[in-house]
Coordinates of C-alpha atoms in Angstrom, one line a residue:
X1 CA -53.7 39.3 40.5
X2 CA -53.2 39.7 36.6
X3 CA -51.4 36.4 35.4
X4 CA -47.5 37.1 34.0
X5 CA -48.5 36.7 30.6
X6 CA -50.9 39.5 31.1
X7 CA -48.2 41.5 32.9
X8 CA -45.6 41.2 30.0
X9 CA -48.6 42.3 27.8
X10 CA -49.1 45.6 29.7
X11 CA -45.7 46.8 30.5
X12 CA -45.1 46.2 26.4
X13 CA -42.5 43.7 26.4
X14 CA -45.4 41.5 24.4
X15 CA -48.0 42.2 21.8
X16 CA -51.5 40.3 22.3
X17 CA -50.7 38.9 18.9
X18 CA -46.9 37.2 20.0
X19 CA -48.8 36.1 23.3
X20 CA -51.4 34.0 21.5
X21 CA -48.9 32.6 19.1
X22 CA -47.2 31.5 21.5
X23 CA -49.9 29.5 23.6
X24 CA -50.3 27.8 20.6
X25 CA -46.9 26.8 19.9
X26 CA -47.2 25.5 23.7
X27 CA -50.0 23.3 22.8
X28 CA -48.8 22.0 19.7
X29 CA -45.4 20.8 21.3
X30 CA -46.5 20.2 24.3
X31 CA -44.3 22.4 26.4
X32 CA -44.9 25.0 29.0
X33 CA -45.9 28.6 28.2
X34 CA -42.3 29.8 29.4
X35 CA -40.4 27.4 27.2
X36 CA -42.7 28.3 24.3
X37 CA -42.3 31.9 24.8
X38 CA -38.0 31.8 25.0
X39 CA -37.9 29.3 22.6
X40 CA -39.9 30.5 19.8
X41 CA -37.6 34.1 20.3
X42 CA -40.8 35.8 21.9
X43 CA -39.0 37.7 24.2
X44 CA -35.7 37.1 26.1
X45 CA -35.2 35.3 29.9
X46 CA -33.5 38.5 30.7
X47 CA -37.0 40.3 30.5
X48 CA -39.6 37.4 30.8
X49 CA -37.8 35.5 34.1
X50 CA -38.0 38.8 36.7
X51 CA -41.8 39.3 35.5
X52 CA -42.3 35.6 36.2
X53 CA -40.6 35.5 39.0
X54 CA -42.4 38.8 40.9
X55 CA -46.2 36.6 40.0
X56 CA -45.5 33.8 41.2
X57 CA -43.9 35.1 44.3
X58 CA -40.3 33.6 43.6
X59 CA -37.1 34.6 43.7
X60 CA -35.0 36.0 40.5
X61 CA -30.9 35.2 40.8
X62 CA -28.0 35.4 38.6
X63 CA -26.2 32.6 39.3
X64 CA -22.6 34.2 38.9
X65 CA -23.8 36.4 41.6
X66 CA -24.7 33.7 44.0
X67 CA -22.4 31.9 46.4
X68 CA -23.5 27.9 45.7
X69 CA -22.8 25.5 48.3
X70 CA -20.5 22.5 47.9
X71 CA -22.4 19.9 49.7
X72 CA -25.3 21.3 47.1
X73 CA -23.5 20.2 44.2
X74 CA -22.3 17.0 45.7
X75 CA -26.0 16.0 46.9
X76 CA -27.7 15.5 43.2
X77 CA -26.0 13.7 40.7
X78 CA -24.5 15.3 37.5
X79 CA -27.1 12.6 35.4
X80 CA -30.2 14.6 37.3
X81 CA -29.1 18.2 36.9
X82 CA -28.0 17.3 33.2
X83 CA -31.3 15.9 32.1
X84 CA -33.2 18.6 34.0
X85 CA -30.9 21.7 33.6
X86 CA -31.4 22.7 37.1
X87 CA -28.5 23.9 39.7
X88 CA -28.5 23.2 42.4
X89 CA -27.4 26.1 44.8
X90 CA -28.0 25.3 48.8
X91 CA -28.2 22.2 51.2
X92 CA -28.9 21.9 54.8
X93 CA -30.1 18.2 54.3
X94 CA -33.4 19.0 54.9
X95 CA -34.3 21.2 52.5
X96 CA -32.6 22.1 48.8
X97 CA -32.7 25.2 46.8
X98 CA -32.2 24.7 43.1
X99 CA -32.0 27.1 40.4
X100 CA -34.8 26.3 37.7
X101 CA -35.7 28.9 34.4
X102 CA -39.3 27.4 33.9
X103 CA -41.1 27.3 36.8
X104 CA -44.4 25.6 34.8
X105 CA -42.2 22.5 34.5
X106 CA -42.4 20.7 38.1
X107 CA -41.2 17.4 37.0
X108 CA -37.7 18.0 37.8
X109 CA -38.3 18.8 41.7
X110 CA -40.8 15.9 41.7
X111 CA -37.7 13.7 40.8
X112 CA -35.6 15.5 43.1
X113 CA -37.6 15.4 45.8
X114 CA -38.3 11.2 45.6
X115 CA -34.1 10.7 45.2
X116 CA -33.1 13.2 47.8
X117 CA -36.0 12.5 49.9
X118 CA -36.4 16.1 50.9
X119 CA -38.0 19.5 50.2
X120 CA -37.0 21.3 47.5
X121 CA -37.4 25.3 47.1
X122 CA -37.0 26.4 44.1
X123 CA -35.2 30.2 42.7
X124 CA -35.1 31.4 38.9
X125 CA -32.6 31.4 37.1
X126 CA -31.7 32.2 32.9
X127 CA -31.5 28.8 31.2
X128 CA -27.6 29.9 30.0
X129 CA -26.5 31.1 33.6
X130 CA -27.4 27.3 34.6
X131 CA -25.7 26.2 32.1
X132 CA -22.6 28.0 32.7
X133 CA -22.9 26.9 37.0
X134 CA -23.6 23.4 35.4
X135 CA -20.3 23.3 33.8
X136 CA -18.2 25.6 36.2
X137 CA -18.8 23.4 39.3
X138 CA -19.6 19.8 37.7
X139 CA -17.0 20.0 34.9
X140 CA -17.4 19.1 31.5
X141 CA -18.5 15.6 30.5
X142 CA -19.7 15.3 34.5
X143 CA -22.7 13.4 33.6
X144 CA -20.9 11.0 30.8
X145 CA -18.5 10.6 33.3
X146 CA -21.2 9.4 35.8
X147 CA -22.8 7.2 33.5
X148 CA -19.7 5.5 31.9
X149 CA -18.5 4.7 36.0
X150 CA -22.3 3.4 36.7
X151 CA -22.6 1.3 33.5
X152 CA -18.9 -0.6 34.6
X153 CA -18.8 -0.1 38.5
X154 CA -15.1 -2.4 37.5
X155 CA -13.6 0.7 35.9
X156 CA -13.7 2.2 39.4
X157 CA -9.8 0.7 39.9
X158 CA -8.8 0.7 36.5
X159 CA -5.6 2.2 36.4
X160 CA -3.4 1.2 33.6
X161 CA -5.2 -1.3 31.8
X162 CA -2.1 -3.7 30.0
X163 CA -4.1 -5.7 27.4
X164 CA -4.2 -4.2 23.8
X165 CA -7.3 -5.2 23.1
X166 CA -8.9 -3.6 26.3
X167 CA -7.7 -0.7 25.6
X168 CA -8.8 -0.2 21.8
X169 CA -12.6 -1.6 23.2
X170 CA -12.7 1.2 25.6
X171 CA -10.8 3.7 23.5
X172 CA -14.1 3.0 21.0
X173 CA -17.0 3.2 23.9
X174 CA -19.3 5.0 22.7
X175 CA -19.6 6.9 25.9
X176 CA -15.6 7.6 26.0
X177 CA -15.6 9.0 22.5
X178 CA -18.8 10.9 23.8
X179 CA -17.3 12.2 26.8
X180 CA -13.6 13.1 24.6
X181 CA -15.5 14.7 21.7
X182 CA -17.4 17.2 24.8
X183 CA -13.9 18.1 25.9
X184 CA -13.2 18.9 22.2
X185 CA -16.9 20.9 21.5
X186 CA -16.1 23.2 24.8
X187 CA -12.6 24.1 24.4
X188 CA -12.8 24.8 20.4
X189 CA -16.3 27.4 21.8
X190 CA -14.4 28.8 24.1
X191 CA -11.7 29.8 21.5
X192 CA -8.7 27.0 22.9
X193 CA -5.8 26.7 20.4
X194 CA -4.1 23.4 22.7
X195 CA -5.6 21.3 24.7
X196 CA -3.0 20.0 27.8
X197 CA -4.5 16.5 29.4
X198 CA -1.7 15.6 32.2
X199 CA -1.7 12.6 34.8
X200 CA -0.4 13.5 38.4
X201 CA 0.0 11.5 41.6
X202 CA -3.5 12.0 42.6
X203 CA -5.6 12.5 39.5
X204 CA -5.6 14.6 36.3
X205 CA -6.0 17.6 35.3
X206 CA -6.8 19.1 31.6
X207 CA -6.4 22.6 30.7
X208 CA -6.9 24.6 28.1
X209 CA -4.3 27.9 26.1
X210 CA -6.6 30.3 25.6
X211 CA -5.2 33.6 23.9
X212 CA -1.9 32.0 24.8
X213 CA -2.8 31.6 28.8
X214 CA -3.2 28.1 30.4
X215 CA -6.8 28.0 32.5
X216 CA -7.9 24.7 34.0
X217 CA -10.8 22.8 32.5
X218 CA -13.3 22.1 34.9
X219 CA -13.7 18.7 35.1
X220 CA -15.5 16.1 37.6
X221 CA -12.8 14.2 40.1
X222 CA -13.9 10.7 38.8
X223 CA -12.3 11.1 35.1
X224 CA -9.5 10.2 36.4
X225 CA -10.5 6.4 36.3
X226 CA -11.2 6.8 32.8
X227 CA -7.8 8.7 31.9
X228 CA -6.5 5.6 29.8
X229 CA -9.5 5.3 27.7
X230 CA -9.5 8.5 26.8
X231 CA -5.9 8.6 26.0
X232 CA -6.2 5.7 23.9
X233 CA -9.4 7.4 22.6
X234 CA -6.5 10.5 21.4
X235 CA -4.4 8.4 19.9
X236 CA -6.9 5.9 17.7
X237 CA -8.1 9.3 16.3
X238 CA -4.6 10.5 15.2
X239 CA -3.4 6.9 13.8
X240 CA -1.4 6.2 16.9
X241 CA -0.1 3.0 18.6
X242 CA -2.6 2.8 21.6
X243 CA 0.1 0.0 23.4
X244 CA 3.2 2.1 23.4
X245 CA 3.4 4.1 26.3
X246 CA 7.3 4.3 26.3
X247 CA 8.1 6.5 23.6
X248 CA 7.0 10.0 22.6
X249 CA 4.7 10.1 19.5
X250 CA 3.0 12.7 17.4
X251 CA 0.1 12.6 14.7
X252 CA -2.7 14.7 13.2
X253 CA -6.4 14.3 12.8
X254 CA -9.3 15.9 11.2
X255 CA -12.5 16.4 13.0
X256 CA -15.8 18.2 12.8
X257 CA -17.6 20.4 15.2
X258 CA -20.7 22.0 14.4
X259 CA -20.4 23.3 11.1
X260 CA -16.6 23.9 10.8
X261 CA -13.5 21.2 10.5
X262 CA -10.3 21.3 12.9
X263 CA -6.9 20.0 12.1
X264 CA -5.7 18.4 15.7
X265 CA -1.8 18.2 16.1
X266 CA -1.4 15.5 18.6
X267 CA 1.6 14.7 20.4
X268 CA 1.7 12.3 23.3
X269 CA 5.1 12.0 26.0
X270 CA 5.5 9.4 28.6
X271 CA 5.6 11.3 32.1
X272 CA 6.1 9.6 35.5
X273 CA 2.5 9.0 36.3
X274 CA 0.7 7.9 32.7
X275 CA 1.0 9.8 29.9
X276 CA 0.6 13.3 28.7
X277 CA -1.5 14.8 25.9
X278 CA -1.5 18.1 23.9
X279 CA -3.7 18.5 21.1
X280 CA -3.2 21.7 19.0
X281 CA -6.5 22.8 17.4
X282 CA -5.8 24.4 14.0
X283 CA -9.0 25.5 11.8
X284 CA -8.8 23.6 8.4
X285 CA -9.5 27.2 7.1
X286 CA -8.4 30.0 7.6
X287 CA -8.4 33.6 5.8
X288 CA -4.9 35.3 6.5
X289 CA -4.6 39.1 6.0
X290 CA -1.9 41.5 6.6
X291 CA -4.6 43.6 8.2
X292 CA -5.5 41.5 10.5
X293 CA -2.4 41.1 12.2
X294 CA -2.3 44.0 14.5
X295 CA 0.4 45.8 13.7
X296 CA 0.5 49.6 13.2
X297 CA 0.4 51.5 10.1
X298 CA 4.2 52.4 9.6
X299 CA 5.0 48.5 10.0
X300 CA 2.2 46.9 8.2
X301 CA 3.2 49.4 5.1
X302 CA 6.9 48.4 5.7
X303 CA 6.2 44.6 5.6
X304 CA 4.0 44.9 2.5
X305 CA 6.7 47.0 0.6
X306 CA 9.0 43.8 1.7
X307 CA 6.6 41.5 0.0
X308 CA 6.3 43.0 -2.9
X309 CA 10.3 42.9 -4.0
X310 CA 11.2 40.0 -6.4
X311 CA 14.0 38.7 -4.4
X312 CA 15.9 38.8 -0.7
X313 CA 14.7 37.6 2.5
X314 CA 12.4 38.7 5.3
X315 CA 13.2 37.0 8.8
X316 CA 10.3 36.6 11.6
X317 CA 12.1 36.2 14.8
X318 CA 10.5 35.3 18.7
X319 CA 10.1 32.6 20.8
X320 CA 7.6 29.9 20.0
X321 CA 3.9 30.8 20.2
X322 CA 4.7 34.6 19.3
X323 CA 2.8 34.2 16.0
X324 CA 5.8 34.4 13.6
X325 CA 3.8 31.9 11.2
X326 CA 0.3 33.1 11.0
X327 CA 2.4 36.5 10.1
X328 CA 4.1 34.3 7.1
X329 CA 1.2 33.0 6.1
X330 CA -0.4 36.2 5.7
X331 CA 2.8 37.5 3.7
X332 CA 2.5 33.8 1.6
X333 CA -1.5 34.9 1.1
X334 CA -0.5 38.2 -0.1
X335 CA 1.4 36.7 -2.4
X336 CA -0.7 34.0 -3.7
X337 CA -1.4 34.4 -7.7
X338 CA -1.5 32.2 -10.1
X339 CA 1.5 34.0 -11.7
X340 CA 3.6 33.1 -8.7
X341 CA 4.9 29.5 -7.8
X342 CA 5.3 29.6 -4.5
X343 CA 7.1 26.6 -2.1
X344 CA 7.0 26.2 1.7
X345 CA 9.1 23.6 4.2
X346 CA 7.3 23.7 6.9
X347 CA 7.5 21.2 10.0
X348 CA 5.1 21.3 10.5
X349 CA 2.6 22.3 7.8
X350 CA -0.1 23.9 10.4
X351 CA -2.8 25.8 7.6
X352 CA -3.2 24.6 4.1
X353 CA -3.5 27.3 1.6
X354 CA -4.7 26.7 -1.5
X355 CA -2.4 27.1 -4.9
X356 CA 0.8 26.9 -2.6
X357 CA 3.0 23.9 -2.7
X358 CA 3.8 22.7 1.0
X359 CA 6.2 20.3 2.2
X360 CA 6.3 18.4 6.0
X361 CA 9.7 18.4 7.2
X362 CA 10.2 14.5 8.3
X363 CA 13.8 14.2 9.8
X364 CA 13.3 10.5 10.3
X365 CA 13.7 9.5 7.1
X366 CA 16.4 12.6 6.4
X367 CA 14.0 15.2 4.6
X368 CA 15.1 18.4 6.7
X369 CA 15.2 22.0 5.7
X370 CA 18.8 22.0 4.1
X371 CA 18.2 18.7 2.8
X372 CA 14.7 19.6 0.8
X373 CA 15.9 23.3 0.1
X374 CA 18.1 22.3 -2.9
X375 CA 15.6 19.7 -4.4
X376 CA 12.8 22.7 -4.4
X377 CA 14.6 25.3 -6.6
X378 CA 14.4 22.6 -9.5
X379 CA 11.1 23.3 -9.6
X380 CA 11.5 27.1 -10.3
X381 CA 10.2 28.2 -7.4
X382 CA 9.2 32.6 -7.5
X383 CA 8.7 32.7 -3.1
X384 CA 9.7 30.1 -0.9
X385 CA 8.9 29.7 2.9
X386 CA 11.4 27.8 5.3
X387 CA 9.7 27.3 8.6
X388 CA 12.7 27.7 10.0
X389 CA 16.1 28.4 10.0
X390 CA 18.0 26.7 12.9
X391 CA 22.0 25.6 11.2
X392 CA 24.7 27.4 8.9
X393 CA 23.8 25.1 6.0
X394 CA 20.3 26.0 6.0
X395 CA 21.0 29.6 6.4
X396 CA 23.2 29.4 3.5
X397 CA 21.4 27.5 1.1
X398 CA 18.4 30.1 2.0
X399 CA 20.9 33.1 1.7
X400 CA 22.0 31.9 -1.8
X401 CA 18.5 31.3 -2.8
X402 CA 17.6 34.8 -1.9
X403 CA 20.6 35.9 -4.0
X404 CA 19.1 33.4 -7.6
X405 CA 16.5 35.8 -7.3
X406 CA 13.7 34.6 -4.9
X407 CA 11.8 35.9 -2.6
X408 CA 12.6 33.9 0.9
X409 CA 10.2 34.0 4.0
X410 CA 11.5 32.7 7.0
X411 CA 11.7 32.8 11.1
X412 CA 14.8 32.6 13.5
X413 CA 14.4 31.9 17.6
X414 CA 15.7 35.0 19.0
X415 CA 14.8 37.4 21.4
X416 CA 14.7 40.6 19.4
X417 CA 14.8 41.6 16.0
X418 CA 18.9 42.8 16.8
X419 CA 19.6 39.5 17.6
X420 CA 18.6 38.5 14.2
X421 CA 22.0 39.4 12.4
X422 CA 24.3 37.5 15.4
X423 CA 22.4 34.5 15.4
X424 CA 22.7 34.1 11.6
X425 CA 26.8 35.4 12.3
X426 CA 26.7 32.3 15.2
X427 CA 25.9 29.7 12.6
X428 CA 28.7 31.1 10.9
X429 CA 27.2 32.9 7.9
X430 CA 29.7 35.7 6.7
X431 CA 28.2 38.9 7.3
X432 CA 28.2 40.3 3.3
X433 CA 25.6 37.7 2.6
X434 CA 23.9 39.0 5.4
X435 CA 23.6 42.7 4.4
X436 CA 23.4 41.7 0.5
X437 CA 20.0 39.5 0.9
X438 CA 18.3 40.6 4.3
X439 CA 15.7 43.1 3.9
X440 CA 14.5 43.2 7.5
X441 CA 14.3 41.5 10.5
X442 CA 11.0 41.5 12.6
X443 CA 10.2 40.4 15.9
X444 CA 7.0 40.2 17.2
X445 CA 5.2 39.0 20.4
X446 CA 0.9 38.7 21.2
X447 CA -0.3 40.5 23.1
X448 CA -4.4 40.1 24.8
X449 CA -7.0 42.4 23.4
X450 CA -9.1 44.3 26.0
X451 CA -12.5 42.4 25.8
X452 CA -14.9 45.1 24.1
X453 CA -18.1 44.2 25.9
X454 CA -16.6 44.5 29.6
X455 CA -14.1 47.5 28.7
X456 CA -13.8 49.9 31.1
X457 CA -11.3 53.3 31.6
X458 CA -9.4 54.7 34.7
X459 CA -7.2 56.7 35.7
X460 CA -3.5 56.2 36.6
X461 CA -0.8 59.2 37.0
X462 CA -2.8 61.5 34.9
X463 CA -3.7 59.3 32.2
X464 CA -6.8 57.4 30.9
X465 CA -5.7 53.8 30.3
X466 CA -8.5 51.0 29.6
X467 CA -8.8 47.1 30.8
X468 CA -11.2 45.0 31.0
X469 CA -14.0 44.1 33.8
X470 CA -14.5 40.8 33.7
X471 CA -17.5 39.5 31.8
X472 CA -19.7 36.2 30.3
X473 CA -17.6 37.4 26.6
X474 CA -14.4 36.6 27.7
X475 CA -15.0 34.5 30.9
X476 CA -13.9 36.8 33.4
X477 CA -10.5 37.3 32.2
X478 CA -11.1 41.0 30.4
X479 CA -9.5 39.6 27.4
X480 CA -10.7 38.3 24.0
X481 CA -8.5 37.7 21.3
X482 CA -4.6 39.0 20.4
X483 CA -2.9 41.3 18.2
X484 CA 0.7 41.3 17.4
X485 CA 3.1 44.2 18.6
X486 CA 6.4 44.4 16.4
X487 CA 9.9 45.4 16.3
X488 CA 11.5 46.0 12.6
X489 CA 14.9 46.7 12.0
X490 CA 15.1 47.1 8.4
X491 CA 19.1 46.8 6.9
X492 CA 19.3 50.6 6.6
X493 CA 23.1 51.4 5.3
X494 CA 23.9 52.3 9.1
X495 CA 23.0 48.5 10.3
X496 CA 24.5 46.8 7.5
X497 CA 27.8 48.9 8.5
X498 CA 27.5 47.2 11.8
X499 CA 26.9 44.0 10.6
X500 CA 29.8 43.7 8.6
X501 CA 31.6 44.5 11.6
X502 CA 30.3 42.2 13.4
X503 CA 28.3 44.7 16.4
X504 CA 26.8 42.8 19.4
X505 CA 23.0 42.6 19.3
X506 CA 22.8 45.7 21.9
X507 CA 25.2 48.0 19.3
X508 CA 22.8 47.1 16.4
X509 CA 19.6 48.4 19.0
X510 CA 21.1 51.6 20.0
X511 CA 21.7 52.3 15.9
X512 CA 17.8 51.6 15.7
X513 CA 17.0 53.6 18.3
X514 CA 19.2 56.4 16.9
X515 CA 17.0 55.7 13.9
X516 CA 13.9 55.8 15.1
X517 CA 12.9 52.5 14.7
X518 CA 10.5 51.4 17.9
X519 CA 11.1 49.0 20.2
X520 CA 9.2 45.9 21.1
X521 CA 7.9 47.9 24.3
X522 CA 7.6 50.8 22.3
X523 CA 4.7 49.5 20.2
X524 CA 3.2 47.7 23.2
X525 CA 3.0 51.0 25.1
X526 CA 1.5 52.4 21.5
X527 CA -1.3 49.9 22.0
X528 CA -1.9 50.7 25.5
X529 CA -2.3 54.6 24.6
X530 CA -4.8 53.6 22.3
X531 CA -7.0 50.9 24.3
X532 CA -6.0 48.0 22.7
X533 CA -4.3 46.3 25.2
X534 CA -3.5 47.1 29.0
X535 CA 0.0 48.1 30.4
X536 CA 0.3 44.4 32.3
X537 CA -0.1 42.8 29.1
X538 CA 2.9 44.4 27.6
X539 CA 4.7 44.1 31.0
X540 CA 4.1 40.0 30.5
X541 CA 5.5 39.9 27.2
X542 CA 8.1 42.1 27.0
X543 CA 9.5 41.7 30.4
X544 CA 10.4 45.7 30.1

């Protein structure tokens, strides 16, 4: 029988010429024929593996296909499979199948075979489908994890270590800020915006918002006896006091993964078994374009038209997490010239754009929204940005800067962009200032994109609607990445009439309505007609 590498010769999928550069790229680093065909980008796994695998009379799997066994996974340690990359897929205790992509390399089922003292068969597998079964049913950091606990068999009852200095020396282990820096590296390539790390009666658990769903991180049992290390690991990064653990506390770091830089927003609460963690991962740059938003022509053209008058103020309303500032901070980047002074409050600041003037909110020492607002006209301000709008004297103070002839950006919590008008008539703002500065109010929600390498159509009552299968892209969920869908209401002459009279929220929707201004659903639905998104999606967010 002709060898594989003559096979993948004949049926094309390798010229003579790639095959003998590659033998000699084996010989000079010393590596099989397999390794030194994949890694010198000779051909892919995909299309070398099943050849392989039909010569040498072995057996080609996908792993996400496969059903593995827990005892499998619990009879070779997460320091073996990690220094092999093998998976491990059936046990019976006599005999072991593990999933290997070079089957030149026997060294790993030589080592198996002394530990376990049995006989190991072995299947093939793509190098990044082990990878994946490595971290789905080991968990990130598994073999730091099993290292760290072998190194200092004491840590095994560690609980809540007391002593300050304890806790910094294990908070800068070199293994710990390993093992925290791994949870960091996966969630930021799997797209994370927060990171949740939570203590429970029985253990820990660390998930991970991902297009603003929470999903479990899989992680081994056993880092749970490391919990307050890595806690204390959190906090030395973001300048925090490592011995309280009474009070709530929040601070910021800066790190750097791969290439790019993250800002991390850290806040850390006391909770009845330890303490929790969420770290919010913000890029340290970022390119903000109206564009990019998601929202349809007619409103993308009616928010830009907003941004380009000299004065009044546009209000961003929805609940927290609806994207209200990423859509202000592609208004503020519209905006950006260096003709324009422009000032932001934030609290907090979450992007840093360049040639804008931005200012944390700190309300322990008494700089607040309606404290800083007066202080930043002095310096002549042309736009400002207030994070947010939450009391009369900060509504008024933004009002009558809208009315000196600046341009004012800012957000409101309500549900809809109707509400927009009452809540600012709550705080007790007199509705002429309202209809005299207010060009619009938006509200907005995100919604998940249907994942484009999984998408898939079907029918339902007569229509063709589109969601998404489930694939390596998007990890299953038959999402990747969110748009924004958007109600506007602008302060046509038939709202402000309604305003001044001081019309309930529902009034001011059926005058939209009359006006032909769409709904939040309205534009979700829009979405769904065209693909974007899927009719659940909107259902979630809208609550229709």
């Amino acid at each position: 029988m002709a060898g594989f590498e003559d096979v993948l010769v004949k049926k094309g999928l390798l010229t003579a010429k790639q095959l003998s550069s590659a033998r000699e790229r084996a010989r000079a680093n010393r590596e099989s024929l397999v390794a030194a065909l994949v890694g010198g980008d000779f051909i892919g796994e995909q299309d070398l593996l099943p050849v392989v695998a039909e010569q040498k009379r072995m057996r080609f799997v996908r792993l996400a296909d496969e059903s593995v066994e827990p005892g499998a996974v619990r009879a070779v340690s997460a320091k073996l499979v990690s220094h092999y990359k093998v998976m491990p897929i059936r046990y019976d205790g006599r005999s072991l199948t593990v999933a290997v992509s070079d089957p030149l390399d026997m060294s790993a089922v030589e080592d198996i075979e002394t530990n376990l003292g049995c006989h190991v068969e072995r299947v093939l597998a793509c190098r990044s489908d082990i990878l994946d079964a490595l971290h789905r049913y080991y968990g990130v950091g598994a073999e730091t994890v099993e290292r760290i606990l072998a190194e200092s068999p004491e840590r095994e009852t560690m609980r809540r270590p007391e002593e300050s200095h304890d806790l910094e020396r294990q908070a800068e282990d070199a293994s710990v800020v390993r093992l925290v820096n791994q949870v960091l590296r996966d969630a930021i390539d799997d797209r994370a915006t927060d990171i949740h790390f939570e203590a429970h009666r029985d253990g820990v658990s660390i998930r991970r918002r991902i297009d603003g769903i929470l999903y479990d991180m899989s992680v081994p049992r056993n880092i749970r006896h490391l919990y307050p290390a890595i806690i204390s690991r959190v906090k030395l990064m973001s300048h925090l006091d490592i011995v309280e653990r009474r009070l709530p506390q929040d601070g910021r770091s800066r790190v750097k993964i791969g290439r790019s830089e993250y800002d991390l927003r850290v806040s850390v609460v006391p909770s009845v078994h330890g303490e929790d963690v969420v770290i919010r991962i913000l890029p340290s740059t970022m390119l903000f374009d109206l564009g990019d938003l998601g929202f349809s022509d007619r409103h993308r053209e009616l928010l830009e038209s907003y941004v380009a008058r000299p004065h009044g103020i546009i209000f961003v309303t929805g609940p927290t997490g609806s994207g209200k500032s990423t859509t202000l901070y592609a208004c503020l980047s519209r905006l950006n010239v260096r003709t324009r002074k422009i000032i932001t409050l934030e609290d907090p600041v979450e992007y840093e754009l360049h040639g804008i003037t931005q200012t944390q909110m700190n309300p322990k020492i008494g700089l607040t929204f309606s404290r800083a607002l007066p202080s930043m006209l002095r310096h002549d301000p042309d736009v400002m940005m207030v994070g947010e709008v939450r009391d009369r004297e900060t509504a008024e103070i933004a009002i009558q800067t809208a009315m000196t002839g600046h341009l004012v950006l800012s957000t409101l919590h309500t549900n809809d962009a109707a509400g927009g008008a009452v809540r600012l008539g709550d705080m007790g703002v007199d509705p002429y200032l309202i209809t005299s500065t207010v060009h619009a109010f938006i509200a907005q929600r995100l919604v998940r994109v249907i994942c484009r390498s999984c998408k898939e159509s079907y029918e339902a009552d007569g229509k063709t609607l589109y969601r998404g299968a489930g694939c390596k892209e998007c990890n299953g969920h038959g999402y990747r990445g969110r748009v924004a869908i958007a109600e506007f209401i602008p302060l046509l002459p038939e709202i402000q009439t309604l305003i001044l009279d001081r019309a309930s929220a529902a009034q001011i929707r059926v005058a939209a309505d009359a006006l032909n201004m769409p709904t939040l659903a309205d534009d979700g639905m829009a979405k769904v007609a065209q693909g974007v998104t899927t009719l659940e999606e909107v259902l979630r967010v809208t609550s229709i």
